[in-house]
Coordinates of C-alpha atoms and ligand atoms in Angstrom, one line a residue:
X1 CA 76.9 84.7 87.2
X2 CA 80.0 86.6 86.8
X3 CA 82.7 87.4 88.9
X4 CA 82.1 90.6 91.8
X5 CA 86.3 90.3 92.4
X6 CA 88.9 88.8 90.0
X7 CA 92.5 89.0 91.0
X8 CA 94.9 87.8 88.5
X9 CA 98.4 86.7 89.0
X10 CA 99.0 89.7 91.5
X11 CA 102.4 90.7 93.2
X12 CA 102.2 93.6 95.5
X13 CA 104.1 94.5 98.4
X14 CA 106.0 97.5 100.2
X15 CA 108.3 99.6 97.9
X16 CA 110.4 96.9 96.2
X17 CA 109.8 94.4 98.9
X18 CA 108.0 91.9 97.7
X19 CA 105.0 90.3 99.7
X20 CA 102.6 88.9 97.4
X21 CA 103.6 86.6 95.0
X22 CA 101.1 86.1 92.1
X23 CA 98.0 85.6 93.9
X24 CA 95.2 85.1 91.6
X25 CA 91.4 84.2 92.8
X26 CA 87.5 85.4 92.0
X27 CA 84.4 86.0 94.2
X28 CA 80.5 86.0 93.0
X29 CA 78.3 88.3 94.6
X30 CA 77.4 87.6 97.9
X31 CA 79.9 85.3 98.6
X32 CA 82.1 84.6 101.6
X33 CA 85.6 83.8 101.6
X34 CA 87.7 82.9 104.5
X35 CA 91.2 84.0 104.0
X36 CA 93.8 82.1 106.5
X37 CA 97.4 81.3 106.8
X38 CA 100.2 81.7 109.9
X39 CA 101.4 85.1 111.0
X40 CA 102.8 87.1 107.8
X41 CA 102.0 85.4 105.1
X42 CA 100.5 88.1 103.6
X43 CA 96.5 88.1 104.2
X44 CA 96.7 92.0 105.6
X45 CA 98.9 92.6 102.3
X46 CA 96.1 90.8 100.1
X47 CA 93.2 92.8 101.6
X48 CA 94.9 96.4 101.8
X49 CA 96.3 95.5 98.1
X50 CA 92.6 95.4 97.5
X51 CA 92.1 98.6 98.8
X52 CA 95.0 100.2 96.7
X53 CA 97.0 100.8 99.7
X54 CA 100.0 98.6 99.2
X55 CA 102.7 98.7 95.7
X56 CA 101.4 97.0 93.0
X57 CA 104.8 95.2 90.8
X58 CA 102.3 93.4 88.3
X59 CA 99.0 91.5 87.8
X60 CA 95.6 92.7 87.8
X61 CA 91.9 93.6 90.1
X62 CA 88.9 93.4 88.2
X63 CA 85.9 94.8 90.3
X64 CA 82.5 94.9 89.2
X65 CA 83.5 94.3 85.8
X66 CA 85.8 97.5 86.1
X67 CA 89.8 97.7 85.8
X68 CA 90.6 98.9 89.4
X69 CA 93.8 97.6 89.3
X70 CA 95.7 101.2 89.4
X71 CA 92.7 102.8 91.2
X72 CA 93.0 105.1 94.5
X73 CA 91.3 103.7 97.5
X74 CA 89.0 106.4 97.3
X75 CA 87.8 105.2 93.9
X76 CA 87.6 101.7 94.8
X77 CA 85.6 102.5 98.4
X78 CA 83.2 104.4 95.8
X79 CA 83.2 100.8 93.3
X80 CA 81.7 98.7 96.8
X81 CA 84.8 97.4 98.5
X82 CA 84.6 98.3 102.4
X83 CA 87.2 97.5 104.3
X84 CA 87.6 97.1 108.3
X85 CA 91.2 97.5 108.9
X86 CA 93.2 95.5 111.1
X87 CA 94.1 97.9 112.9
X88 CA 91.0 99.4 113.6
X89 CA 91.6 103.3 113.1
X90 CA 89.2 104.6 115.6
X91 CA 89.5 108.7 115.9
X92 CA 89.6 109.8 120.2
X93 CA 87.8 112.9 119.1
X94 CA 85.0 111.8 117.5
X95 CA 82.1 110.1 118.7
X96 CA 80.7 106.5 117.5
X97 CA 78.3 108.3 115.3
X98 CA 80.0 110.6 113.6
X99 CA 82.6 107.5 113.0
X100 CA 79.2 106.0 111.2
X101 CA 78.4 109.2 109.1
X102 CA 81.7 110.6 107.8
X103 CA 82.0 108.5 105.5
X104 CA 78.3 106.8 104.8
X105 CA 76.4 105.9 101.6
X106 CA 72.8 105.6 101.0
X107 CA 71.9 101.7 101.0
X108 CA 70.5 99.8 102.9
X109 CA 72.6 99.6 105.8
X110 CA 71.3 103.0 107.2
X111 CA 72.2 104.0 110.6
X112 CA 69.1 102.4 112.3
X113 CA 70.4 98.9 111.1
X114 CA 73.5 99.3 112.1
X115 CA 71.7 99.9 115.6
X116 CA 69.9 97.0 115.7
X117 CA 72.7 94.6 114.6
X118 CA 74.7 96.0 117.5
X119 CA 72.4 98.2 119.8
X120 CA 75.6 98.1 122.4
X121 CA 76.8 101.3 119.7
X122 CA 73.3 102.9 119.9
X123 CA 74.3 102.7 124.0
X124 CA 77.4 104.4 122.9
X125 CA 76.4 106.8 120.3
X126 CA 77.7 109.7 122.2
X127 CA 80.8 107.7 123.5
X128 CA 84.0 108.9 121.7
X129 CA 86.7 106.8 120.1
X130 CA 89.0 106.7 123.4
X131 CA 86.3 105.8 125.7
X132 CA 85.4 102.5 123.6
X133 CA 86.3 99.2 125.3
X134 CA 88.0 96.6 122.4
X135 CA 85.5 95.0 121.6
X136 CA 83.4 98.1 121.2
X137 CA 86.1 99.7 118.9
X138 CA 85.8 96.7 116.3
X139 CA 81.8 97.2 116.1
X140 CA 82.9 100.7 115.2
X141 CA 85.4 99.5 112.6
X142 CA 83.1 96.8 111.1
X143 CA 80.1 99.1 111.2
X144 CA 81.7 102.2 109.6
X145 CA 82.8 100.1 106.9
X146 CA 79.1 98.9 106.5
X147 CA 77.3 102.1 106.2
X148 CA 79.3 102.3 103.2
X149 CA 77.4 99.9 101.7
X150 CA 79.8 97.8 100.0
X151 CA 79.1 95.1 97.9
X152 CA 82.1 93.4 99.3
X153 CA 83.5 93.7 102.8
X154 CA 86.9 93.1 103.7
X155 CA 87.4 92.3 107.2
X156 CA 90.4 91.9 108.8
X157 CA 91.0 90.5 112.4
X158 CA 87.6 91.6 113.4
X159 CA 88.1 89.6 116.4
X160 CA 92.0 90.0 117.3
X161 CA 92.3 90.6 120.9
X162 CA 88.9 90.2 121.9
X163 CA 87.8 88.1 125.4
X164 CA 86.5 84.4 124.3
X165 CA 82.9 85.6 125.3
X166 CA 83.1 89.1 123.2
X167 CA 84.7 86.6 120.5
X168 CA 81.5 84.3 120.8
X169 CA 79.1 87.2 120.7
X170 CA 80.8 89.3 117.8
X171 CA 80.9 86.4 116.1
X172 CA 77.9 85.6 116.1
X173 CA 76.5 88.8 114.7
X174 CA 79.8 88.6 111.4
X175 CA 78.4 85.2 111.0
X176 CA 74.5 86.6 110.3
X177 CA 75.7 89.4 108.5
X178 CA 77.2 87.7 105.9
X179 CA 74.7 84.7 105.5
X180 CA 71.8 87.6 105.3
X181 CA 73.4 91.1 104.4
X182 CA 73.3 90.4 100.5
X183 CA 77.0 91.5 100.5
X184 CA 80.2 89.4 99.6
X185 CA 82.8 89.1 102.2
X186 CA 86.3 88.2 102.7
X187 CA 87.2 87.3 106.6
X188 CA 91.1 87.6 108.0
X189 CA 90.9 85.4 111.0
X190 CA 93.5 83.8 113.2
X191 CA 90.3 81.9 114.6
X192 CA 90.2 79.6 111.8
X193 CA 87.6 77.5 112.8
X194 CA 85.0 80.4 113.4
X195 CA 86.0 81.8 110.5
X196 CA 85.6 78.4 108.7
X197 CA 81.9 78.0 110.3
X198 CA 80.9 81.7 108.8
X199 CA 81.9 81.3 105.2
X200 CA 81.4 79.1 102.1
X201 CA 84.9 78.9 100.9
X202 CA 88.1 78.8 102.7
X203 CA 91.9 80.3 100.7
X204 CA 95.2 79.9 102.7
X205 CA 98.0 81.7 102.1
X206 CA 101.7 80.8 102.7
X207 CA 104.5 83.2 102.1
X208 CA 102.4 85.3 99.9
X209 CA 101.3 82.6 97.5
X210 CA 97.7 81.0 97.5
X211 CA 98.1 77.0 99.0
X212 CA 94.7 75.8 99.4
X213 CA 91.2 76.9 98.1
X214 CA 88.5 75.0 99.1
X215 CA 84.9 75.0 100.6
X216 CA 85.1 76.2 104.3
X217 CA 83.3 72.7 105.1
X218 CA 85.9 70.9 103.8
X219 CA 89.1 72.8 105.6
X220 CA 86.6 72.8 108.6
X221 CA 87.1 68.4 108.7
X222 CA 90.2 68.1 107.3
X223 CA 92.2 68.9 110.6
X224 CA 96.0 67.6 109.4
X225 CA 95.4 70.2 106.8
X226 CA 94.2 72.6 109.3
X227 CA 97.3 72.2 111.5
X228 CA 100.3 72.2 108.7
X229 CA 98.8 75.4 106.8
X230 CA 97.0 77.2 109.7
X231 CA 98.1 77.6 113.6
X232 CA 94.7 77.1 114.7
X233 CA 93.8 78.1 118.1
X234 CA 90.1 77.1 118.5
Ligands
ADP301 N1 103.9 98.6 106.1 C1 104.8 97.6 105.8 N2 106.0 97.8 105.3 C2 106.9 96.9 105.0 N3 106.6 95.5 105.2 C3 105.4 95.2 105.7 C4 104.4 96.2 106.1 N4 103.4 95.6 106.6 C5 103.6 94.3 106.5 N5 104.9 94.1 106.0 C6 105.5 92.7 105.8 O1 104.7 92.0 104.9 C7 104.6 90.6 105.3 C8 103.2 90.2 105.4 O2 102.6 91.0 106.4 P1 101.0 91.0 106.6 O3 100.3 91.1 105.3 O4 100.7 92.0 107.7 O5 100.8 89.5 107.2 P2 99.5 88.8 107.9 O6 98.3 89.8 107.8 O7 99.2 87.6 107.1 O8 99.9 88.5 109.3 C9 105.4 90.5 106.6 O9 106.7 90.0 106.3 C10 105.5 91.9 107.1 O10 106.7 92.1 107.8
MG302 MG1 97.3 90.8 109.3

């Protein structure tokens, strides 16, 4: 099969700052991929450099067989890559459904599905961005960023901040979503272990350089690994 992603030897960062520092890795379709590492090592970088968001200094992004690599986000949101941002980007004056529409695509992820993956946003429809508890905001961010209809979904921190019990109960829907939406996905996590127990294959950064690769199952047992490369917290 051939590659969805490529990323080859890339260094991106912030103006001249460096931050990324060659990273170079591939994805098939539909698969998952973890992506770990301590506090700023770089994994937001990675994923918005993905996007087209950060400064690329050299290397290359192949997606869907196309050169993206000096594309505008725009173009690459219209090649399949959907991306949840860390930071979550809800708008106060609009409601959760017209945070679904603005900026849909026809697919299969239709706005019905998205209500019966999380019916607590059907609930909510009329709800605007403000009034959203946190957990309620990241079902937004994840969901606007599936009625895209990406072949790949970036998804960063989708649980940062979250109580343990909204943790447990969001994760459980990322962790079906990925096993049955047909879509690749890359997972930012600080919970390394859930994140671990979603996906098929686990990457660690350190200090914007790629320091493990390795199936999730593996990482998942090998906890001395775990500990040096990882500040795990569950
Ligand atoms: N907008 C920005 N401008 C300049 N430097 C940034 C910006 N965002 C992040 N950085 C720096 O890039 C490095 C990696 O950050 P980030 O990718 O957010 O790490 P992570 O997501 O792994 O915690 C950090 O040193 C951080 O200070
Ligand atoms: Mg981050």
């Amino acid at each position: 099969m051939t590659d969805l992603l490529r990323v080859e030897a890339l260094c991106a960062g912030y103006g001249q700052a460096r931050v990324l520092d060659g990273i170079s890795f591939a994805m098939k379709p539909g698969e998952s991929l973890a992506l770990l590492g301590r506090n700023g090592v770089g994994k937001s970088t990675l994923i918005r450099s993905l996007m087209g968001l950060t400064k690329r200094h050299s290397g290359s992004v192949f997606f869907g067989g196309a050169d993206l690599s000096a594309a505008s986000p725009t173009r690459r949101a219209r090649a399949g890559l959907g991306w949840a941002p860390q930071e979550r980007a809800m708008f106060p004056s609009l409601t959760v459904e017209e945070h679904l529409t603005t900026t849909a695509r026809p697919g299969p992820w239709t706005l019905e599905k998205i209500y019966e993956v999380f019916p607590r946003l059907r609930e909510r429809r009329l709800n605007m961005g403000d009034q959203l508890s946190g957990g309620e905001q990241q079902m937004v961010a994840i969901a606007r960023a599936l009625t895209t209809n990406p072949r790949l979904l970036l998804l960063d921190e989708p649980m940062e901040g979250l109580a343990p019990i909204i943790v447990q109960e969001l994760a459980a829907v990322i962790g079906r979503l990925i096993r049955e939406g047909g879509m690749a996905a890359i997972v930012v996590e600080q919970h390394a272990r859930l994140a671990l127990s979603m996906t098929e294959r686990a990457m660690v950064l350190d200090r914007g350089r790629v320091v493990h690769e390795s199936s999730s199952e593996s990482l998942l047992r090998d906890s001395e690994t775990l500990g040096r490369l990882v500040a795990v917290a569950a």
